[in-house]
Short mmCIF file of C-alpha atoms in Angstrom, two decimals:
data_model
loop_
_atom_site.label_atom_id
_atom_site.label_comp_id
_atom_site.label_asym_id
_atom_site.label_seq_id
_atom_site.Cartn_x
_atom_site.Cartn_y
_atom_site.Cartn_z
CA GLU L 1 0.00 0.00 0.00
CA GLU L 2 2.78 2.46 0.96
CA ALA L 3 4.74 1.42 -2.13
CA THR L 4 1.76 2.12 -4.41
CA ALA L 5 1.23 5.59 -2.93
CA ALA L 6 4.93 6.33 -3.30
CA HIS L 7 4.87 5.22 -6.96
CA LEU L 8 1.93 7.51 -7.71
CA LEU L 9 3.62 10.45 -6.01
CA VAL L 10 6.95 9.92 -7.81
CA ASP L 11 5.23 9.46 -11.16
CA TRP L 12 3.30 12.72 -10.68
CA MET L 13 6.44 14.57 -9.60
CA ALA L 14 8.49 13.24 -12.52
CA ALA L 15 5.76 14.34 -14.94
CA HIS L 16 6.10 17.86 -13.48
CA GLY L 17 9.91 17.93 -13.57
CA VAL L 18 10.38 17.54 -9.80
CA ALA L 19 13.31 15.50 -8.46
CA TYR L 20 12.40 13.38 -5.46
CA VAL L 21 14.16 11.21 -2.91
CA PHE L 22 12.17 9.01 -0.53
CA VAL L 23 13.88 9.29 2.87
CA LEU L 24 13.23 6.72 5.58
CA VAL L 25 14.00 7.98 9.08
CA PRO L 26 14.09 5.37 11.83
CA ASP L 27 12.39 5.58 15.20
CA LYS L 28 14.74 5.80 18.16
CA HIS L 29 14.30 2.14 19.13
CA ILE L 30 15.84 1.07 15.81
CA VAL L 31 19.03 3.08 16.41
CA TYR L 32 19.13 2.44 20.18
CA PRO L 33 17.65 -1.06 20.67
CA ASP L 34 20.01 -1.64 23.59
CA TYR L 35 18.05 0.89 25.69
CA LEU L 36 14.75 -0.95 25.40
CA PRO L 37 13.51 -2.74 28.52
CA ASP L 38 14.52 -6.40 28.78
CA ALA L 39 10.86 -7.40 28.46
CA VAL L 40 10.67 -5.89 24.94
CA HIS L 41 11.78 -8.33 22.26
CA ARG L 42 12.27 -7.47 18.62
CA ALA L 43 10.32 -9.55 16.12
CA PRO L 44 12.54 -11.75 13.94
CA GLY L 45 13.43 -10.67 10.44
CA PRO L 46 14.07 -7.28 8.89
CA TYR L 47 12.28 -4.15 10.05
CA ARG L 48 9.23 -3.12 8.02
CA MET L 49 11.06 0.06 6.98
CA ASP L 50 13.92 -2.03 5.54
CA GLN L 51 11.41 -4.28 3.76
CA LEU L 52 9.83 -1.20 2.16
CA ALA L 53 13.21 0.21 1.12
CA ASP L 54 14.22 -3.12 -0.44
CA HIS L 55 10.89 -3.43 -2.26
CA LEU L 56 11.12 0.08 -3.69
CA ARG L 57 14.71 -0.43 -4.82
CA ARG L 58 13.85 -3.70 -6.57
CA HIS L 59 10.48 -2.78 -8.09
CA SER L 60 10.57 0.94 -8.85
CA THR L 61 12.61 3.87 -10.03
CA ILE L 62 12.08 5.67 -6.73
CA GLU L 63 15.29 7.09 -5.28
CA VAL L 64 15.38 5.64 -1.75
CA LEU L 65 17.55 6.82 1.13
CA ASN L 66 17.40 4.66 4.26
CA LEU L 67 19.03 6.59 7.15
CA PRO L 68 19.58 3.89 9.83
CA PRO L 69 23.15 2.99 8.76
CA ALA L 70 24.34 6.61 8.99
CA LEU L 71 22.55 7.18 12.30
CA GLU L 72 23.84 3.91 13.76
CA GLU L 73 27.38 4.96 12.81
CA ALA L 74 26.94 8.45 14.30
CA ARG L 75 25.64 7.08 17.61
CA LYS L 76 29.05 5.52 18.23
CA THR L 77 30.52 8.97 18.88
CA GLU L 78 27.62 11.19 19.96
CA ARG L 79 24.03 11.17 21.16
CA ILE L 80 21.79 11.67 18.13
CA TYR L 81 18.36 11.23 19.73
CA HIS L 82 17.06 13.04 22.78
CA LYS L 83 17.57 11.07 25.96
CA THR L 84 14.05 11.58 27.28
CA ASP L 85 11.92 11.23 24.15
CA SER L 86 11.85 9.50 20.77
CA HIS L 87 12.90 12.39 18.51
CA TRP L 88 16.35 12.93 17.05
CA ASN L 89 18.25 15.91 18.39
CA ASP L 90 19.98 18.59 16.32
CA ARG L 91 23.06 16.41 15.84
CA GLY L 92 20.88 13.61 14.51
CA ALA L 93 19.20 16.09 12.18
CA VAL L 94 22.63 17.16 10.88
CA VAL L 95 23.44 13.51 10.14
CA GLY L 96 20.16 13.23 8.21
CA TYR L 97 20.82 16.53 6.41
CA ARG L 98 24.31 15.40 5.41
CA GLU L 99 23.03 12.10 4.01
CA ILE L 100 20.20 13.74 2.08
CA MET L 101 22.45 16.43 0.64
CA ASN L 102 25.08 13.86 -0.37
CA ARG L 103 22.36 12.01 -2.26
CA VAL L 104 20.83 14.99 -4.06
CA SER L 105 23.98 17.07 -4.62
CA ALA L 106 24.45 15.57 -8.08
CA TRP L 107 21.04 16.96 -9.08
CA PHE L 108 21.91 20.50 -8.02
CA LEU L 109 25.49 21.14 -9.06
CA ASP L 110 25.20 24.90 -8.47
CA HIS L 111 24.29 24.46 -4.78
CA GLN L 112 26.87 23.61 -2.17
CA MET L 113 26.10 21.55 0.86
CA ARG L 114 26.90 23.14 4.19
CA VAL L 115 29.62 21.14 5.85
CA ASP L 116 30.00 20.27 9.52
CA ASP L 117 32.44 23.09 10.27
CA GLN L 118 29.75 25.58 9.23
CA PHE L 119 27.68 24.47 12.23
CA ARG L 120 28.44 24.94 15.89
CA CYS L 121 27.06 22.71 18.62
CA LEU L 122 25.77 24.35 21.77
CA SER L 123 25.09 22.29 24.87
CA GLU L 124 22.89 23.07 27.83
CA ARG L 125 21.90 21.13 30.92
CA THR L 126 18.36 21.25 32.19
CA ASN L 127 17.40 19.82 35.57
CA HIS L 128 13.93 18.40 35.90
CA TRP L 129 11.76 18.61 38.98
CA LYS L 130 9.90 15.60 40.24
CA PRO L 131 6.20 16.45 39.97
CA ASP L 132 5.34 15.29 43.49
CA SER L 133 8.20 16.93 45.41
CA ASN L 134 10.57 19.86 45.59
CA ILE L 135 13.59 17.60 45.17
CA ARG L 136 15.63 17.93 42.03
CA ASP L 137 15.62 14.84 39.86
CA GLU L 138 18.96 13.06 39.78
CA MET L 139 18.94 13.02 35.99
CA ALA L 140 19.94 16.27 34.35
CA VAL L 141 19.03 16.37 30.67
CA HIS L 142 21.74 17.40 28.25
CA HIS L 143 20.35 19.21 25.18
CA VAL L 144 22.37 19.81 22.03
CA HIS L 145 21.54 22.59 19.59
CA VAL L 146 23.18 23.08 16.23
CA LYS L 147 23.39 26.64 14.97
CA ASP L 148 24.45 27.93 11.58
CA ARG L 149 27.78 29.76 11.81
CA GLY L 150 26.64 32.12 9.07
CA PRO L 151 28.57 33.13 5.94
CA THR L 152 32.21 32.10 5.86
#
């Protein structure tokens, strides 16, 4: 069903001269399965997202970019998802941006991709309060923000 909708979208875009890349972004549990509770067990076989990517690559002309490998590599050196929720942080978004731009850069030769040294990472710690007391929670949350350095 998803593959059919994607085919229709890509066909329409191609007919109107629009380049398109289908980007698959994993949920946090795919990149950080080791943080799931012991009671949660992954179903055998490939993830549904990987099945879709494989199907589209084999049976269509859709340009597919599956981000898990890049995010799994990045997690070895830095936190790329927020610690307290399921969304990627700014560093994870930069990894996704880099992968997307590497893929589409051949389509837009007159545009240059911003490189990592054009971004600066800012860190801040935020302490959370326990809702039922005035005692500071032991876990301080470390937030990372990526800001554009501006013209070089």
